[in-house]
Structure formats: C-alpha cells, structure tokens
One Martini backbone bead per residue (centre of mass of N, CA, C, O) as a GRO file, in nm:
protein
  199
    1MET     BB    1   4.893  11.181  -2.180
    2SER     BB    2   5.009  10.892  -2.342
    3VAL     BB    3   5.322  10.715  -2.378
    4VAL     BB    4   5.417  10.448  -2.598
    5SER     BB    5   5.621  10.133  -2.606
    6SER     BB    6   5.779   9.894  -2.796
    7ASP     BB    7   6.080   9.773  -2.779
    8ALA     BB    8   6.328   9.540  -2.842
    9PHE     BB    9   6.073   9.346  -2.907
   10PRO     BB   10   5.943   9.156  -3.124
   11PRO     BB   11   5.745   8.944  -3.234
   12ASN     BB   12   5.713   8.600  -3.083
   13LEU     BB   13   5.592   8.290  -3.182
   14ASP     BB   14   5.771   8.115  -2.964
   15THR     BB   15   5.602   8.202  -2.744
   16LEU     BB   16   5.441   8.013  -2.485
   17GLY     BB   17   5.339   8.204  -2.297
   18THR     BB   18   5.147   8.423  -2.070
   19MET     BB   19   5.019   8.745  -2.075
   20ILE     BB   20   4.893   8.936  -1.794
   21VAL     BB   21   4.703   9.234  -1.804
   22VAL     BB   22   4.630   9.491  -1.570
   23VAL     BB   23   4.343   9.703  -1.577
   24GLY     BB   24   4.236  10.037  -1.470
   25PRO     BB   25   4.122  10.246  -1.258
   26SER     BB   26   4.169  10.441  -1.014
   27GLY     BB   27   4.061  10.243  -0.729
   28ALA     BB   28   4.001   9.939  -0.824
   29GLY     BB   29   4.243   9.737  -0.714
   30LYS     BB   30   4.492   9.610  -0.863
   31ASP     BB   31   4.711   9.564  -0.648
   32THR     BB   32   4.537   9.400  -0.452
   33LEU     BB   33   4.471   9.173  -0.653
   34ILE     BB   34   4.759   9.087  -0.717
   35ASP     BB   35   4.846   9.030  -0.423
   36TYR     BB   36   4.642   8.809  -0.369
   37ALA     BB   37   4.753   8.613  -0.584
   38ALA     BB   38   5.054   8.608  -0.501
   39GLU     BB   39   5.015   8.483  -0.219
   40ARG     BB   40   4.870   8.209  -0.337
   41LEU     BB   41   5.131   8.175  -0.566
   42ARG     BB   42   5.428   8.173  -0.437
   43ASP     BB   43   5.481   7.844  -0.517
   44GLN     BB   44   5.438   7.920  -0.827
   45ALA     BB   45   5.669   7.910  -1.080
   46ASP     BB   46   5.488   7.971  -1.340
   47VAL     BB   47   5.433   8.242  -1.180
   48HIS     BB   48   5.485   8.589  -1.268
   49PHE     BB   49   5.531   8.888  -1.086
   50VAL     BB   50   5.568   9.196  -1.194
   51ARG     BB   51   5.830   9.437  -1.154
   52ARG     BB   52   5.818   9.751  -1.192
   53ILE     BB   53   5.947  10.040  -1.354
   54ILE     BB   54   5.965  10.361  -1.181
   55THR     BB   55   5.959  10.726  -1.159
   56ARG     BB   56   5.980  10.650  -0.835
   57ASP     BB   57   5.984  10.582  -0.530
   58SER     BB   58   5.995  10.278  -0.367
   59ASP     BB   59   5.852  10.425  -0.091
   60ALA     BB   60   5.563  10.553  -0.209
   61GLY     BB   61   5.382  10.325  -0.245
   62GLY     BB   62   5.192  10.067  -0.318
   63GLU     BB   63   5.352   9.909  -0.523
   64ASN     BB   64   5.601   9.680  -0.600
   65HIS     BB   65   5.881   9.866  -0.698
   66GLU     BB   66   6.123  10.010  -0.915
   67GLY     BB   67   6.306  10.278  -0.860
   68CYS     BB   68   6.379  10.577  -1.068
   69SER     BB   69   6.516  10.781  -1.271
   70GLU     BB   70   6.487  10.928  -1.570
   71GLU     BB   71   6.774  10.873  -1.663
   72THR     BB   72   6.774  10.569  -1.602
   73PHE     BB   73   6.534  10.491  -1.769
   74GLN     BB   74   6.646  10.581  -2.048
   75ARG     BB   75   6.892  10.396  -2.038
   76LYS     BB   76   6.734  10.130  -2.025
   77LYS     BB   77   6.578  10.166  -2.286
   78VAL     BB   78   6.821  10.188  -2.481
   79ALA     BB   79   6.934   9.897  -2.372
   80GLY     BB   80   6.675   9.694  -2.370
   81GLU     BB   81   6.522   9.650  -2.064
   82PHE     BB   82   6.244   9.657  -2.225
   83CYS     BB   83   5.942   9.553  -2.357
   84VAL     BB   84   5.771   9.783  -2.213
   85SER     BB   85   5.676  10.135  -2.245
   86TRP     BB   86   5.547  10.423  -2.050
   87SER     BB   87   5.347  10.728  -2.019
   88ALA     BB   88   5.195  10.870  -1.708
   89HIS     BB   89   5.131  11.120  -1.501
   90GLY     BB   90   5.459  11.191  -1.506
   91LEU     BB   91   5.539  10.889  -1.566
   92HIS     BB   92   5.748  10.597  -1.589
   93TYR     BB   93   5.712  10.270  -1.749
   94GLY     BB   94   5.842   9.925  -1.696
   95ILE     BB   95   5.906   9.613  -1.857
   96PRO     BB   96   6.101   9.369  -1.814
   97ALA     BB   97   6.284   9.166  -2.031
   98SER     BB   98   6.287   8.901  -1.849
   99VAL     BB   99   5.997   8.804  -1.911
  100LYS     BB  100   6.060   8.650  -2.173
  101GLN     BB  101   6.203   8.406  -2.043
  102HIS     BB  102   5.960   8.296  -1.891
  103LEU     BB  103   5.776   8.257  -2.144
  104LYS     BB  104   5.967   8.063  -2.305
  105LYS     BB  105   5.904   7.835  -2.072
  106GLY     BB  106   5.569   7.865  -2.032
  107GLY     BB  107   5.477   8.085  -1.865
  108VAL     BB  108   5.326   8.319  -1.635
  109ALA     BB  109   5.241   8.668  -1.655
  110VAL     BB  110   5.198   8.955  -1.429
  111ALA     BB  111   5.068   9.291  -1.503
  112ASN     BB  112   5.066   9.622  -1.455
  113GLY     BB  113   4.892   9.848  -1.658
  114SER     BB  114   4.761  10.004  -1.965
  115ARG     BB  115   4.536  10.092  -2.192
  116SER     BB  116   4.731  10.257  -2.384
  117ALA     BB  117   4.945   9.992  -2.396
  118LEU     BB  118   4.812   9.739  -2.530
  119PRO     BB  119   4.930   9.733  -2.823
  120HIS     BB  120   5.226   9.687  -2.707
  121PHE     BB  121   5.177   9.426  -2.564
  122ARG     BB  122   5.090   9.271  -2.819
  123ALA     BB  123   5.359   9.309  -2.973
  124ALA     BB  124   5.534   9.160  -2.742
  125PHE     BB  125   5.269   8.957  -2.677
  126PRO     BB  126   5.099   8.717  -2.837
  127ASN     BB  127   5.011   8.599  -2.546
  128LEU     BB  128   4.722   8.777  -2.454
  129LYS     BB  129   4.575   8.900  -2.149
  130VAL     BB  130   4.290   9.085  -2.020
  131VAL     BB  131   4.236   9.271  -1.716
  132VAL     BB  132   3.942   9.432  -1.603
  133VAL     BB  133   3.915   9.663  -1.346
  134THR     BB  134   3.634   9.736  -1.143
  135ALA     BB  135   3.413  10.000  -1.005
  136ARG     BB  136   3.222  10.184  -0.840
  137PRO     BB  137   3.220  10.521  -0.820
  138GLU     BB  138   3.201  10.539  -0.502
  139ILE     BB  139   3.445  10.356  -0.458
  140LEU     BB  140   3.659  10.514  -0.605
  141SER     BB  141   3.632  10.776  -0.443
  142ALA     BB  142   3.697  10.659  -0.160
  143ARG     BB  143   3.979  10.543  -0.227
  144LEU     BB  144   4.111  10.806  -0.321
  145ALA     BB  145   4.063  10.962  -0.056
  146ASN     BB  146   4.227  10.760   0.132
  147ARG     BB  147   4.509  10.825   0.011
  148GLY     BB  148   4.571  11.152   0.005
  149ARG     BB  149   4.686  11.267  -0.292
  150GLU     BB  150   4.410  11.422  -0.349
  151SER     BB  151   4.178  11.622  -0.426
  152MET     BB  152   3.849  11.634  -0.482
  153SER     BB  153   3.870  11.771  -0.760
  154GLU     BB  154   4.073  11.566  -0.874
  155ILE     BB  155   3.897  11.319  -0.839
  156MET     BB  156   3.659  11.411  -1.014
  157GLY     BB  157   3.829  11.445  -1.270
  158ARG     BB  158   3.913  11.149  -1.291
  159LEU     BB  159   3.616  11.029  -1.302
  160ASP     BB  160   3.537  11.205  -1.571
  161ARG     BB  161   3.697  11.044  -1.739
  162LYS     BB  162   3.726  10.888  -2.024
  163VAL     BB  163   3.701  10.561  -2.123
  164GLU     BB  164   3.864  10.369  -2.320
  165ALA     BB  165   3.805  10.150  -2.543
  166ILE     BB  166   3.836   9.810  -2.585
  167CYS     BB  167   3.934   9.606  -2.800
  168ASP     BB  168   3.781   9.320  -2.928
  169SER     BB  169   4.061   9.161  -2.992
  170PHE     BB  170   4.077   9.114  -2.706
  171ASP     BB  171   4.136   8.914  -2.422
  172VAL     BB  172   3.868   8.962  -2.195
  173THR     BB  173   3.850   9.022  -1.836
  174THR     BB  174   3.600   9.113  -1.606
  175ILE     BB  175   3.641   9.276  -1.278
  176ASP     BB  176   3.456   9.323  -0.990
  177ASN     BB  177   3.591   9.538  -0.708
  178SER     BB  178   3.357   9.638  -0.492
  179GLY     BB  179   3.405   9.423  -0.293
  180GLU     BB  180   3.539   9.164  -0.183
  181ILE     BB  181   3.847   9.036  -0.254
  182GLU     BB  182   3.764   8.735  -0.277
  183GLU     BB  183   3.584   8.761  -0.524
  184ALA     BB  184   3.789   8.876  -0.730
  185GLY     BB  185   4.027   8.682  -0.668
  186SER     BB  186   3.893   8.417  -0.772
  187VAL     BB  187   3.891   8.503  -1.069
  188LEU     BB  188   4.194   8.543  -1.111
  189LEU     BB  189   4.283   8.262  -1.021
  190ALA     BB  190   4.127   8.106  -1.239
  191LEU     BB  191   4.275   8.231  -1.479
  192LEU     BB  192   4.561   8.139  -1.400
  193GLN     BB  193   4.507   7.835  -1.384
  194SER     BB  194   4.414   7.812  -1.678
  195SER     BB  195   4.680   7.914  -1.808
  196ILE     BB  196   4.855   7.686  -1.697
  197SER     BB  197   4.687   7.428  -1.806
  198THR     BB  198   4.694   7.548  -2.130
  199ARG     BB  199   5.010   7.589  -2.215
   0.00000   0.00000   0.00000
C-alpha cells in the first residue's frame, strides 16, 4: 500500500512550466528511458531532470537519487523541502521543492513518479503531463530477474498485481518500451520538445 502527500505547496495557477511525471511497473525501463532523454538534452537548460530523494543508499543502483535516512526524510518533509512525497514498498520518495522555481521560469521538469501519487502531483503541478511506460509481461519478468533483487516467486507476485487504472482526466502519453530504447526514447524526446515549444 502506498501513502502519498502533496506537501508545502498548494496549486499555483501562475506556474508557467510543465511537469512531466513518468510512471509504470517495475521493469518497464523508466529510469533507462529518462536517462536516454537526459543524455540527449543535457545542454537544454529549459528541461530539468529531477533527482529524487529516497530513503535508500545513494549507491544502491538504479536511478541517480539522493539517499537519506528515514529521520532525515521526515525532517525535510516537515521543513517543506518537498513538493510531493509518497511511500511505497517500504521506501519514502520526495520531489524537491526547488522544482517549483524551475517551473515558475517556464521550464519543463521530468520526474520518475508513482501511479498512486498522481493526484498529488496534479495538486502540486497544475500543468501536468503523465507518461506511462509499459512493456510486455515476458520483458518485465526478464528485466526483473536480471536485476537479481528478488526471487522468482516475488517477481511473479509483482507481475500479478493489478495495475490501477489512470484517471481519464490526466493528460497521458503511453510508451511501449518492449523493444530498443531508441524507439521509446524518440517518443519521450518528441513529447519533451513539444512541451518546450508550446510553453
């Protein structure tokens, strides 16, 4: 069960920029897709790729995040240092409040998120787009197995979980990341470029 919250910031209709939150099941390749886009837009100042704060070691692998203890995370949350925070799978996740400043300048921000936290992303970011990354079940299973973090029974249990439907009121782009990263990456890049040009 996930616990989510939109923290210190109420909706701000003066926010000019666009928040793009990337969600999808484990193994869909969200981090790989985000890294692909970040590498190709590294000189594009208008696009900010959010470094999440997570209650796990910074060198634990996976995404480039800022690790912290649960005590530090809660202290940051109380201090209003997150726009959005949520808990899932025994970990706490936070989106730094500094993202708001980038968006107020009209920029585009990209964050790895969670389906359960989407209503809270919408509360914090009036201009929100959602990217749902998917992959075929056999691809998800193989990728999870290659990580070596879970047993096969745990992997099958994860794949058997029902995926909550995403509300039709969200602006959703679905990207199938079953094939080569260039295919899915080109779709995400096109969305980002469109968000920059129309802001």
